[in-house]
mmCIF file of C-alpha atoms and ligand atoms in Angstrom:
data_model
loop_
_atom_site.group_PDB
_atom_site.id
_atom_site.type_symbol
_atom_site.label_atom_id
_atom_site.label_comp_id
_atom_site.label_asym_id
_atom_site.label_seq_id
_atom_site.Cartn_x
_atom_site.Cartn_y
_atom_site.Cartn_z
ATOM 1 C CA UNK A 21 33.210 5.683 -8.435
ATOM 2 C CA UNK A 22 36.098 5.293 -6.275
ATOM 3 C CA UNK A 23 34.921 2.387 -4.501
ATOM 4 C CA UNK A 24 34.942 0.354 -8.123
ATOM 5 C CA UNK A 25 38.331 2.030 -8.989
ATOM 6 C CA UNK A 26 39.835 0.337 -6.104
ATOM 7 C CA UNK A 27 38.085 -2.874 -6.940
ATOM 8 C CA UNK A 28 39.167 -2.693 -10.066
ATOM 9 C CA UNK A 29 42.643 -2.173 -9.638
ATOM 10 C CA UNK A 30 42.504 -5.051 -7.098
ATOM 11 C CA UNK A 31 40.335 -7.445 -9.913
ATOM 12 C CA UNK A 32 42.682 -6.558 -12.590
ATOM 13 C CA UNK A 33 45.845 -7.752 -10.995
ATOM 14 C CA UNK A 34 43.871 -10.750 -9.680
ATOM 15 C CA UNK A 35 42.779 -11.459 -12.983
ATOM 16 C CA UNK A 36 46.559 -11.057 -14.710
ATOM 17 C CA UNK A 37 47.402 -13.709 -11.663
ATOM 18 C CA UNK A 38 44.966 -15.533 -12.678
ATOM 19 C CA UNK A 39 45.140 -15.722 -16.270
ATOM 20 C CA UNK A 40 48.842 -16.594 -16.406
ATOM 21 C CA UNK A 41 49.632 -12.677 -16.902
ATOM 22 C CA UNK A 42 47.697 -12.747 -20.073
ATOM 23 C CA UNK A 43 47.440 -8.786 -20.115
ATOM 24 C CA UNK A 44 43.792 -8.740 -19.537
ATOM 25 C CA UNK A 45 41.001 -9.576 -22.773
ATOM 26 C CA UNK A 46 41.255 -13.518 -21.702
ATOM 27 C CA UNK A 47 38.022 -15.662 -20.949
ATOM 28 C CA UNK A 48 38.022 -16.007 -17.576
ATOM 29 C CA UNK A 49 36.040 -12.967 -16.849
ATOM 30 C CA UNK A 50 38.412 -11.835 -13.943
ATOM 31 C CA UNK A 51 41.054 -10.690 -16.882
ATOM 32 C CA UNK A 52 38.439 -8.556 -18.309
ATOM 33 C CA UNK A 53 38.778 -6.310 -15.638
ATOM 34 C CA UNK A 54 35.180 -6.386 -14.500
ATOM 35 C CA UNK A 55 34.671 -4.857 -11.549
ATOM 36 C CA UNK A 56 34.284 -5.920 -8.238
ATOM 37 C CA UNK A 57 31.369 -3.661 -7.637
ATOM 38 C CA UNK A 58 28.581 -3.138 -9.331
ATOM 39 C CA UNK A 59 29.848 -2.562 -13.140
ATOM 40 C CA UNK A 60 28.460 -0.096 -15.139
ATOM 41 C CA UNK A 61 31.746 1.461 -16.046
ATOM 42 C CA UNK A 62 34.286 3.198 -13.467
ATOM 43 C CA UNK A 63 32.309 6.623 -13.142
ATOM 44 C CA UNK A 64 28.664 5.504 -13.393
ATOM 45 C CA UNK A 65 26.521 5.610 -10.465
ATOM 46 C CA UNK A 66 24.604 2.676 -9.552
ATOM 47 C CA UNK A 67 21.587 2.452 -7.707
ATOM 48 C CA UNK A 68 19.711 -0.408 -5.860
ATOM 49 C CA UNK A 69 16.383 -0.080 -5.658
ATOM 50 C CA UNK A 70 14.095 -1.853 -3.861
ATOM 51 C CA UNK A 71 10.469 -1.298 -4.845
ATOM 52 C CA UNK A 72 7.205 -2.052 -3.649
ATOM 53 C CA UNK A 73 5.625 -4.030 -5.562
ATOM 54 C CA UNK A 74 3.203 -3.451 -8.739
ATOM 55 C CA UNK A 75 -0.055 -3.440 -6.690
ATOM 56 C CA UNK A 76 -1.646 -0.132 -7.628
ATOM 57 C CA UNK A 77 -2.132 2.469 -10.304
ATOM 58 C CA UNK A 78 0.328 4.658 -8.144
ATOM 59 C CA UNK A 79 3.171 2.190 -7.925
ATOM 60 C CA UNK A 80 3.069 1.601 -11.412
ATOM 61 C CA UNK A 81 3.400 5.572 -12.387
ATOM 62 C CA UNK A 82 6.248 5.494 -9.142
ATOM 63 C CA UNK A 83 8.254 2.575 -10.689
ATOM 64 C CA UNK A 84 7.836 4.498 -14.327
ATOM 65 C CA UNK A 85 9.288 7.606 -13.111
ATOM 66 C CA UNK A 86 11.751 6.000 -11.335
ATOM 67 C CA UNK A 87 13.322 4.023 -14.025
ATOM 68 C CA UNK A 88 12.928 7.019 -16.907
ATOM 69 C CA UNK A 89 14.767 9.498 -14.385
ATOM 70 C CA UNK A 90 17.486 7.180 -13.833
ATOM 71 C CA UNK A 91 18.024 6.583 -17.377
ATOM 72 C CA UNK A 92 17.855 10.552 -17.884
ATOM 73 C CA UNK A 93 20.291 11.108 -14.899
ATOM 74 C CA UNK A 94 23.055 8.583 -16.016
ATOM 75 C CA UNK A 95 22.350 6.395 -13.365
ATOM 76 C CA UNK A 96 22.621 2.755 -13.614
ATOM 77 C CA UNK A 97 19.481 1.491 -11.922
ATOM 78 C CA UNK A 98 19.128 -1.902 -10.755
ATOM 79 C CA UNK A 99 15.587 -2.555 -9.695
ATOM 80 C CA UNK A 100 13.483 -5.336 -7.544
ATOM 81 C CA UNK A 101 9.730 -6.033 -7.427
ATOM 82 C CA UNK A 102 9.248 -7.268 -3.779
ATOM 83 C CA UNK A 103 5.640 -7.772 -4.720
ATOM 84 C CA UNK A 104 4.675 -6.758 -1.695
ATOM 85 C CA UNK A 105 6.740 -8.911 1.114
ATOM 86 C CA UNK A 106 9.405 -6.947 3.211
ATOM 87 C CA UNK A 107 11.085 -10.545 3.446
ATOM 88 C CA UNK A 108 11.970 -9.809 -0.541
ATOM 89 C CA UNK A 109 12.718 -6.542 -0.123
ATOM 90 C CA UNK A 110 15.257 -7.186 2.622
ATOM 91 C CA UNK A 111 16.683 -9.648 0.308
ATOM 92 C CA UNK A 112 16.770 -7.297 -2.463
ATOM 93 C CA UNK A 113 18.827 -5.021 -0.234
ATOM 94 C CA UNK A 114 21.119 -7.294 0.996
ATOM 95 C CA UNK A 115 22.042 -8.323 -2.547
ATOM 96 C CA UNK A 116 22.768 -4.601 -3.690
ATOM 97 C CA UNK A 117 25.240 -4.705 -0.722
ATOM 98 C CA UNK A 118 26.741 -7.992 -2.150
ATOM 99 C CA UNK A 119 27.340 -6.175 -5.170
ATOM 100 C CA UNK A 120 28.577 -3.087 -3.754
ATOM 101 C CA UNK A 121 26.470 -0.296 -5.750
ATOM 102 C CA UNK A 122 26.923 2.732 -4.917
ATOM 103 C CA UNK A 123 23.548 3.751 -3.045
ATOM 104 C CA UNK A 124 20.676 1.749 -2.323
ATOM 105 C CA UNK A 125 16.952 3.276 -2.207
ATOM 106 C CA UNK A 126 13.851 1.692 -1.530
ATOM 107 C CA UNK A 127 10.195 2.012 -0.299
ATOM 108 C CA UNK A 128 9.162 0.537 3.039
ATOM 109 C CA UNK A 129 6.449 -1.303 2.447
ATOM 110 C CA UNK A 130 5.941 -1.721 5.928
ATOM 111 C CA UNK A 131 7.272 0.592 8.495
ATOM 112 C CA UNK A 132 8.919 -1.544 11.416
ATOM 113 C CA UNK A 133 11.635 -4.614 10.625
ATOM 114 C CA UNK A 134 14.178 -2.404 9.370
ATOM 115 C CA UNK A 135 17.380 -1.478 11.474
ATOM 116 C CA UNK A 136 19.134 -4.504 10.648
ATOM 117 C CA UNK A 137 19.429 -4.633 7.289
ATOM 118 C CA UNK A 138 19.881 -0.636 7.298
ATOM 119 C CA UNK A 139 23.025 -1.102 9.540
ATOM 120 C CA UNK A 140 24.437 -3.456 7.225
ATOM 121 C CA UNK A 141 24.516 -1.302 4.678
ATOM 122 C CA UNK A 142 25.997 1.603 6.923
ATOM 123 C CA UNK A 143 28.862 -1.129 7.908
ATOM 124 C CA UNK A 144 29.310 -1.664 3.964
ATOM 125 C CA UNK A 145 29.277 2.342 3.802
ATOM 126 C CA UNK A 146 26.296 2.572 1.387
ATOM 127 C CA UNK A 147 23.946 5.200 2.078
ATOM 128 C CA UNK A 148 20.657 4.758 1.884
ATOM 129 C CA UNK A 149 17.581 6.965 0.385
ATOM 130 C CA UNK A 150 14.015 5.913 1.815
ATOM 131 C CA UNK A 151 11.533 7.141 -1.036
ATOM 132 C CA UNK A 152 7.345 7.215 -0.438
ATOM 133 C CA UNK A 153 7.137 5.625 2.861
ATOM 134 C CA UNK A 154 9.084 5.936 6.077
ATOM 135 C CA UNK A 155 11.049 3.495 8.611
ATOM 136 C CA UNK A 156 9.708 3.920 12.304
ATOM 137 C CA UNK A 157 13.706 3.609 13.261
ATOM 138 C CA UNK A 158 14.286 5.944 16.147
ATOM 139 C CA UNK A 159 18.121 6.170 14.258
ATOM 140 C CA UNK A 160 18.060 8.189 11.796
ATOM 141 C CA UNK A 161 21.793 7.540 10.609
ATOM 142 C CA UNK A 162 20.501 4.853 8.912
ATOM 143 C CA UNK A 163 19.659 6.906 5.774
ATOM 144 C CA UNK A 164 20.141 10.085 4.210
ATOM 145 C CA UNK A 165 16.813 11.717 3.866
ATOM 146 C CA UNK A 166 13.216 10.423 3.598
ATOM 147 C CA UNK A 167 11.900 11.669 0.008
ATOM 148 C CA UNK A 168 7.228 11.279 0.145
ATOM 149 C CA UNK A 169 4.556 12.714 0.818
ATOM 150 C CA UNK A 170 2.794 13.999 4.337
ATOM 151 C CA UNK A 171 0.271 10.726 4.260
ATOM 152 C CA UNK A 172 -0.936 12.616 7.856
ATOM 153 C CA UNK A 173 -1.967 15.977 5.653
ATOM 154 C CA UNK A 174 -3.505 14.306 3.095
ATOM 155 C CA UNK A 175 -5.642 12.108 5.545
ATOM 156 C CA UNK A 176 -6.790 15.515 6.830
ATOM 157 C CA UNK A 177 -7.474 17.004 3.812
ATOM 158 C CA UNK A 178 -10.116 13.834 3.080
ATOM 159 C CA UNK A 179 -10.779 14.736 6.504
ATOM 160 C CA UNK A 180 -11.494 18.461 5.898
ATOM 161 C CA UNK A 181 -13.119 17.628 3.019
ATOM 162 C CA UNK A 182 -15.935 15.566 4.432
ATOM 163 C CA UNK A 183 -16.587 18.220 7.369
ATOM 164 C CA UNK A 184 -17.117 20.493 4.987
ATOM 165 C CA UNK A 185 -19.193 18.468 2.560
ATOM 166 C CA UNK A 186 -21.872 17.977 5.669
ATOM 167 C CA UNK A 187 -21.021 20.845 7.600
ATOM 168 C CA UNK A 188 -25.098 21.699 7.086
ATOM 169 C CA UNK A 189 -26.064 18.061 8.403
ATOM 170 C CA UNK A 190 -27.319 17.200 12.436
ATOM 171 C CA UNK A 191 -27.831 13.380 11.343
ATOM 172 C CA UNK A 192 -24.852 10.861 11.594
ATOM 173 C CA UNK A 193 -22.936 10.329 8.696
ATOM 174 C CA UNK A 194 -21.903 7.049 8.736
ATOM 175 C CA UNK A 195 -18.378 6.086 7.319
ATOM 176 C CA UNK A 196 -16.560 2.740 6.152
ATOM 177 C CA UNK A 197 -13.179 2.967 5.649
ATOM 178 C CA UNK A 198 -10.900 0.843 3.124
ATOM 179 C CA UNK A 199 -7.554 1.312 4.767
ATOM 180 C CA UNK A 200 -3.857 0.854 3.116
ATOM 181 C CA UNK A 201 -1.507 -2.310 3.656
ATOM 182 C CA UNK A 202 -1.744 -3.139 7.801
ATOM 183 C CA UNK A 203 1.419 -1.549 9.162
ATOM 184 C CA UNK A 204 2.517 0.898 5.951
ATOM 185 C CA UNK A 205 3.215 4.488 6.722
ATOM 186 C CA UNK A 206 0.853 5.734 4.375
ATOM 187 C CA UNK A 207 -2.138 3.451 6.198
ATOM 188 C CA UNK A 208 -1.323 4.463 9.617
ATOM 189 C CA UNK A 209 -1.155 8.057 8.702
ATOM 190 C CA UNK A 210 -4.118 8.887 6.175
ATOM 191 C CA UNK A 211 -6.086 7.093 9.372
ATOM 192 C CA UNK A 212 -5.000 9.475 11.769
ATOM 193 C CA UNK A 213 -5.353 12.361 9.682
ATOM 194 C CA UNK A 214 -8.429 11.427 8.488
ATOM 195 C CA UNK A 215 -9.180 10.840 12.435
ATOM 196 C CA UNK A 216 -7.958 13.868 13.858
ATOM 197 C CA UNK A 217 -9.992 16.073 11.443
ATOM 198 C CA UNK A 218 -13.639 14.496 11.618
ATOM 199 C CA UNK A 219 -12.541 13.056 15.461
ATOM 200 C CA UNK A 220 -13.931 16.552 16.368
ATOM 201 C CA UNK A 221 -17.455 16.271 15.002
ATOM 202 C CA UNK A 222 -19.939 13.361 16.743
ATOM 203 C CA UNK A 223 -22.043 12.665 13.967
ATOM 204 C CA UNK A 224 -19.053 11.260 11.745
ATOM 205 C CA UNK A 225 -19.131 7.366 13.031
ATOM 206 C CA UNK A 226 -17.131 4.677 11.145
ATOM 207 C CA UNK A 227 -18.751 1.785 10.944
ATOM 208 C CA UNK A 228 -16.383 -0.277 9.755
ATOM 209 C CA UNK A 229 -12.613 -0.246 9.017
ATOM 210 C CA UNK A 230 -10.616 -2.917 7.304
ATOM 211 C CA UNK A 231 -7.389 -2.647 5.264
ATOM 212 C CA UNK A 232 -7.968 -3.461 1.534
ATOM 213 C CA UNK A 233 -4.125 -3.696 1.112
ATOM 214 C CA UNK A 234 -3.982 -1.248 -2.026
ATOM 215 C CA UNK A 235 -5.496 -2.966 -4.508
ATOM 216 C CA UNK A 236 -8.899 -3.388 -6.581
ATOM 217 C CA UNK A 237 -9.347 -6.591 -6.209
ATOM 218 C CA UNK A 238 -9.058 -6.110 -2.135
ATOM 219 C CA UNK A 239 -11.384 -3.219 -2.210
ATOM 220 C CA UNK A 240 -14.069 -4.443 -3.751
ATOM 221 C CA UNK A 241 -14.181 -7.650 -1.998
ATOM 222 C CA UNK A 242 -14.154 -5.636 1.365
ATOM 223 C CA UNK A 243 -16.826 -3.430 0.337
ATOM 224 C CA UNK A 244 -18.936 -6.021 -0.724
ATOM 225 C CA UNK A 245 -18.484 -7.110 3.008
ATOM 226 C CA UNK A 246 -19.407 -4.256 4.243
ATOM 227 C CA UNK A 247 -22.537 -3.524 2.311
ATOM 228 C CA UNK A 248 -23.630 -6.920 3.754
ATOM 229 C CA UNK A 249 -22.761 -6.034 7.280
ATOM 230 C CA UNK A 250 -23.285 -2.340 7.931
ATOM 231 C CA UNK A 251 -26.818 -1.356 7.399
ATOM 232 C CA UNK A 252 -26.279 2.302 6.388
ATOM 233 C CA UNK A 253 -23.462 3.884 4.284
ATOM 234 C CA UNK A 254 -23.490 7.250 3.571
ATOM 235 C CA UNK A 255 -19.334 7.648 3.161
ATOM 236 C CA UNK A 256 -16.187 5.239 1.676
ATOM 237 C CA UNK A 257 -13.243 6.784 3.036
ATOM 238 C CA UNK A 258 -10.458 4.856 0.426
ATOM 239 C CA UNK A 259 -6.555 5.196 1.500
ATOM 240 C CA UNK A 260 -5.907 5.131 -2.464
ATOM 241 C CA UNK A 261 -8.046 5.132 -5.693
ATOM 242 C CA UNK A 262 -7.515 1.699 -6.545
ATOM 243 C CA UNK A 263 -9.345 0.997 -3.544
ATOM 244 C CA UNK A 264 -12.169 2.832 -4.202
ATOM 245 C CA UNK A 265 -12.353 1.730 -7.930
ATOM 246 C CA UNK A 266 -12.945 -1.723 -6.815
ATOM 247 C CA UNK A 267 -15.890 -0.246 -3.999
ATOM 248 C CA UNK A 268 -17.303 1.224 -7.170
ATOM 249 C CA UNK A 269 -17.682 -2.204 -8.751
ATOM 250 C CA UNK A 270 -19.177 -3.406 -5.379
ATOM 251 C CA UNK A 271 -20.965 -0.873 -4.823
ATOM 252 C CA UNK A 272 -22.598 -1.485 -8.481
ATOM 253 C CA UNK A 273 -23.296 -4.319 -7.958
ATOM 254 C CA UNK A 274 -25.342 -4.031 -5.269
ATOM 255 C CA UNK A 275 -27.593 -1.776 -7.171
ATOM 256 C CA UNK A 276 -26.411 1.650 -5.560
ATOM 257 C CA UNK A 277 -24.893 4.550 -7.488
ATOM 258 C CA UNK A 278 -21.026 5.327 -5.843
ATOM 259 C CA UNK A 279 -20.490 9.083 -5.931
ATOM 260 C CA UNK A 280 -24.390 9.624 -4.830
ATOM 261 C CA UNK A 281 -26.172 6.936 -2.747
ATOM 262 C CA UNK A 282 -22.656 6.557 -1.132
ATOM 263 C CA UNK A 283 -19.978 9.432 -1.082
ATOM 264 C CA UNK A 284 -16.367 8.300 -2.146
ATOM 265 C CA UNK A 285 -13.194 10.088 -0.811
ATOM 266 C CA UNK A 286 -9.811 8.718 -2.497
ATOM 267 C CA UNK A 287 -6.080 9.246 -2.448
ATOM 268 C CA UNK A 288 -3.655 9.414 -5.443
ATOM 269 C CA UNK A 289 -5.436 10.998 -8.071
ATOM 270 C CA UNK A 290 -3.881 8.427 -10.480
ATOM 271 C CA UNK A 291 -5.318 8.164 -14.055
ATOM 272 C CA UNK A 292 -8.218 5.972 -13.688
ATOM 273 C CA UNK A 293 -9.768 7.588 -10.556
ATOM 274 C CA UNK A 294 -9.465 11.194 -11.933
ATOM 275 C CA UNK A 295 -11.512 9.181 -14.747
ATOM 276 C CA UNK A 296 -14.436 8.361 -12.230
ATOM 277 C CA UNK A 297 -14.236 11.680 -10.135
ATOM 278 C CA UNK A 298 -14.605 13.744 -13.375
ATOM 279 C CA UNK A 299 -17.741 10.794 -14.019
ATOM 280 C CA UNK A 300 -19.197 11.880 -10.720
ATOM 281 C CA UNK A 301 -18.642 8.192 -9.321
ATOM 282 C CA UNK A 302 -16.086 9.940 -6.892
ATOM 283 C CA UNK A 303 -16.567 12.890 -5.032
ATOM 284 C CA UNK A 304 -12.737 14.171 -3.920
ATOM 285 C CA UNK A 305 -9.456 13.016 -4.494
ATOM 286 C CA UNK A 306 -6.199 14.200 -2.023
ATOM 287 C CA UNK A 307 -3.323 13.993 -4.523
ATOM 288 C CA UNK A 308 -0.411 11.869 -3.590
ATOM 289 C CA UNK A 309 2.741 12.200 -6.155
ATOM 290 C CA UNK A 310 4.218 8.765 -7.365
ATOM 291 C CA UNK A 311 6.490 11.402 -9.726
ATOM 292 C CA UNK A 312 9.768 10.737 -7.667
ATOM 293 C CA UNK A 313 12.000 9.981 -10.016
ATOM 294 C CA UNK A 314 13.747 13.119 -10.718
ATOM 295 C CA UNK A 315 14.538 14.030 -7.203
ATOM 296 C CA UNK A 316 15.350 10.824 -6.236
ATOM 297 C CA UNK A 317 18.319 11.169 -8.876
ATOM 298 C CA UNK A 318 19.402 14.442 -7.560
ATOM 299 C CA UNK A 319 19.259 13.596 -4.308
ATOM 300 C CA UNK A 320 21.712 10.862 -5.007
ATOM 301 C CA UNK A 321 23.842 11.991 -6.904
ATOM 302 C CA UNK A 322 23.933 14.833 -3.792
ATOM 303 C CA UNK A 323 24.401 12.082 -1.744
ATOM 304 C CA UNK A 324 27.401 10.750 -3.226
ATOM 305 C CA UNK A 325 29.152 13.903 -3.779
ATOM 306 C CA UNK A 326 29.522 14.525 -0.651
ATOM 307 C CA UNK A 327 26.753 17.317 -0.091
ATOM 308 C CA UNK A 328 24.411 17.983 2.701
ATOM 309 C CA UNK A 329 20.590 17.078 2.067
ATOM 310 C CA UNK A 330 17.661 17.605 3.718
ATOM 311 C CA UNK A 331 16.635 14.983 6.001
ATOM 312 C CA UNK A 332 13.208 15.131 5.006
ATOM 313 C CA UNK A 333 11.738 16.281 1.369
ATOM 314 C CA UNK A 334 8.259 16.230 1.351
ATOM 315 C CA UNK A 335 6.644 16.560 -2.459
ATOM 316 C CA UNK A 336 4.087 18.962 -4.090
ATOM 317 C CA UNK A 337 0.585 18.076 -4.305
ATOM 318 C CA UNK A 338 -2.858 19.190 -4.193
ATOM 319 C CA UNK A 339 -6.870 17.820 -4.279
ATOM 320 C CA UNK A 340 -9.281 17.856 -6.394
ATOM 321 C CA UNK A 341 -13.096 18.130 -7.225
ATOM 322 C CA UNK A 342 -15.139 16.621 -10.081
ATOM 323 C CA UNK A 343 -14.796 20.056 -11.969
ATOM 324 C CA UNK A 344 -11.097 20.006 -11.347
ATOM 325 C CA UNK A 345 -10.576 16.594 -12.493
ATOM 326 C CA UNK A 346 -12.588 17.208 -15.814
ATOM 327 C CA UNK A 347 -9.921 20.052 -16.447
ATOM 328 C CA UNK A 348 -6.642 18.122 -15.235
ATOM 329 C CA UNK A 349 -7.627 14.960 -17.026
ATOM 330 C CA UNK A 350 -5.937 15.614 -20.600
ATOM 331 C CA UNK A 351 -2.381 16.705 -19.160
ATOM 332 C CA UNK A 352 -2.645 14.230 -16.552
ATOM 333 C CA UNK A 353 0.995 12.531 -16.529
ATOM 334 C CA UNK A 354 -0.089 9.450 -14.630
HETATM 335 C C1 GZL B 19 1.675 6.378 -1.140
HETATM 336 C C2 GZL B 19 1.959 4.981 -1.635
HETATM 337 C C3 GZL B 19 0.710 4.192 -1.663
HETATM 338 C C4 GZL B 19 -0.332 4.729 -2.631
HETATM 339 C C5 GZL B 19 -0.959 3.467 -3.084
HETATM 340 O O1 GZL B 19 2.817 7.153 -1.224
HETATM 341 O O2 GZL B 19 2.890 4.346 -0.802
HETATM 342 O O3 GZL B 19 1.029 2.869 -2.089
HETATM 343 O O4 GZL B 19 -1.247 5.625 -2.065
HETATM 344 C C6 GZL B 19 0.267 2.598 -3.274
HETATM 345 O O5 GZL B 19 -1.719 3.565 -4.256
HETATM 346 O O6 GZL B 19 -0.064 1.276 -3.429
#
């Protein structure tokens, strides 16, 4: 793009200084001409992305679509694995600006500690894209356009679903909640959706909350905490499906039957949870879309050419039932 055209120009006459005016091809790398940006070829985009981590189901189908749409698109994607720590994915960031590409996109994992790094890309005038989860930034100049889901909708929608699943019911229905990574957008939301819907009703008490932080392994050893300490479930309110997969095991294993003695609702609708909601081991799952890929690279490439975008593209998605899931399963994507 023009920014590498510039550095190239600049590199190659640095390099022919260099290299004794040896017209370029010599060894010391400068004389190749490489460029001072990001490579990848004077009219390739490239991307920075900063992901996650690879803690979930959902994040491994995000990551997938990520890297197959940037292939499709052209784009040269270079890609980071934070696993989990915003310390790595500031780092991650602050090494795309380094190497100058030509947009940078990431996921929060958390949704405060961002500003700084976000301004130092706007100094190095590389726009940003935040994709899945949001910055709590009160300046939004410091990226283009937030590309996810409404986490607040879908919380209401497990919300909605519960209501309606004991709408019948005068007794308390009590709830235990596995919540998402402490301080993510998509915790703090599905909890106040999820809140503001059954909020309305007395009888729906949670007994216990505790963030499972996304994965399995979490999940289950929180649930096995709280069939120890609260003395009557009736409802696992999961902020994702890997979440509640691991309840299932702990729920197992304490000789109850998930889906039945205790009521699972779930988040994603990734692979393996459509599995146990069409097994009855799950009872609903709010569909959140890790397919982001594609607009991601539009959006971008948008971006770049100078377009307006929308500051805020939320994706398609739905719920479903055990019936649902037995008839989605076979085309499922992810
Ligand atoms: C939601 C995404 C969440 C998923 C989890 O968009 O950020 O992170 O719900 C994933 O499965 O770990």
């Amino acid at each position: 793009m023009l920014r590498k055209l510039s550095s190239l120009i600049l590199v190659g006459v640095a390099g022919l200084a260099m290299s004794g005016c040896s017209g370029g091809g010599g060894t010391d790398g400068a004389a190749t001409g490489s460029s001072a940006g990001a490579g990848g070829g004077n009219d390739k985009i490239v991307m920075g992305f900063a992901q996650v981590g690879a803690e979930s189901g959902w994040r491994t189908a995000n990551t997938k679509s990520i890297q197959e749409s940037a292939a499709q698109a052209g784009i040269e994607l270079k890609f980071s694995d934070a696993q989990q720590k915003q310390e790595n994915q500031i780092k991650a960031i602050r090494s795309y600006i380094q190497q100058k590409v030509d947009i940078i996109a990431f996921s929060p994992v958390v949704e405060s500690g961002w500003d700084t790094v976000l301004k130092e890309a706007q100094r190095a005038k590389i726009p940003v894209i935040l994709t899945d989860r949001a910055v709590d930034s009160p300046d939004k100049s410091l990226y283009k356009t937030f590309l996810g889901s409404d986490f607040v909708e879908e919380g209401r929608k497990a919300g909605q679903w519960l209501v309606d699943e004991y709408k019948d019911s005068k007794d308390p229905v009590n709830i235990v909640e596995l919540q998402g990574t402490t301080g993510s957008a998509p915790a703090n939301d599905r909890k106040a959706g999820f809140q503001e819907v059954i909020g309305a009703d007395p009888k729906f008490k949670i007994a216990a909350s505790q963030t499972g932080d996304f994965t399995r392994a979490k999940g289950k050893e929180v649930m096995e905490a709280f069939l120890k300490s609260t003395p009557k479930i009736d409802v696992l309110f999961a902020h994702n499906d890997d979440m509640g997969l691991g309840a299932i095991e702990a729920i197992e294993g304490a000789g109850k039957v998930p889906g039945k003695d205790i009521k699972i609702v779930t988040i994603d609708a990734v692979k393996d949870g459509m599995q146990a909601l069409a097994d009855g081991k799950i009872n609903y799952i709010v569909e959140c879309s890790p397919l982001l890929g594609p607009q991601l690279m539009d959006l971008s490439k948008k971006v770049l050419a100078g377009e307006q975008v929308e500051p805020r593209v939320v994706t398609e998605e739905t719920t479903f039932t055990q019936e649902q899931a037995k008839q989605a399963l076979p085309e499922r994507k992810y």
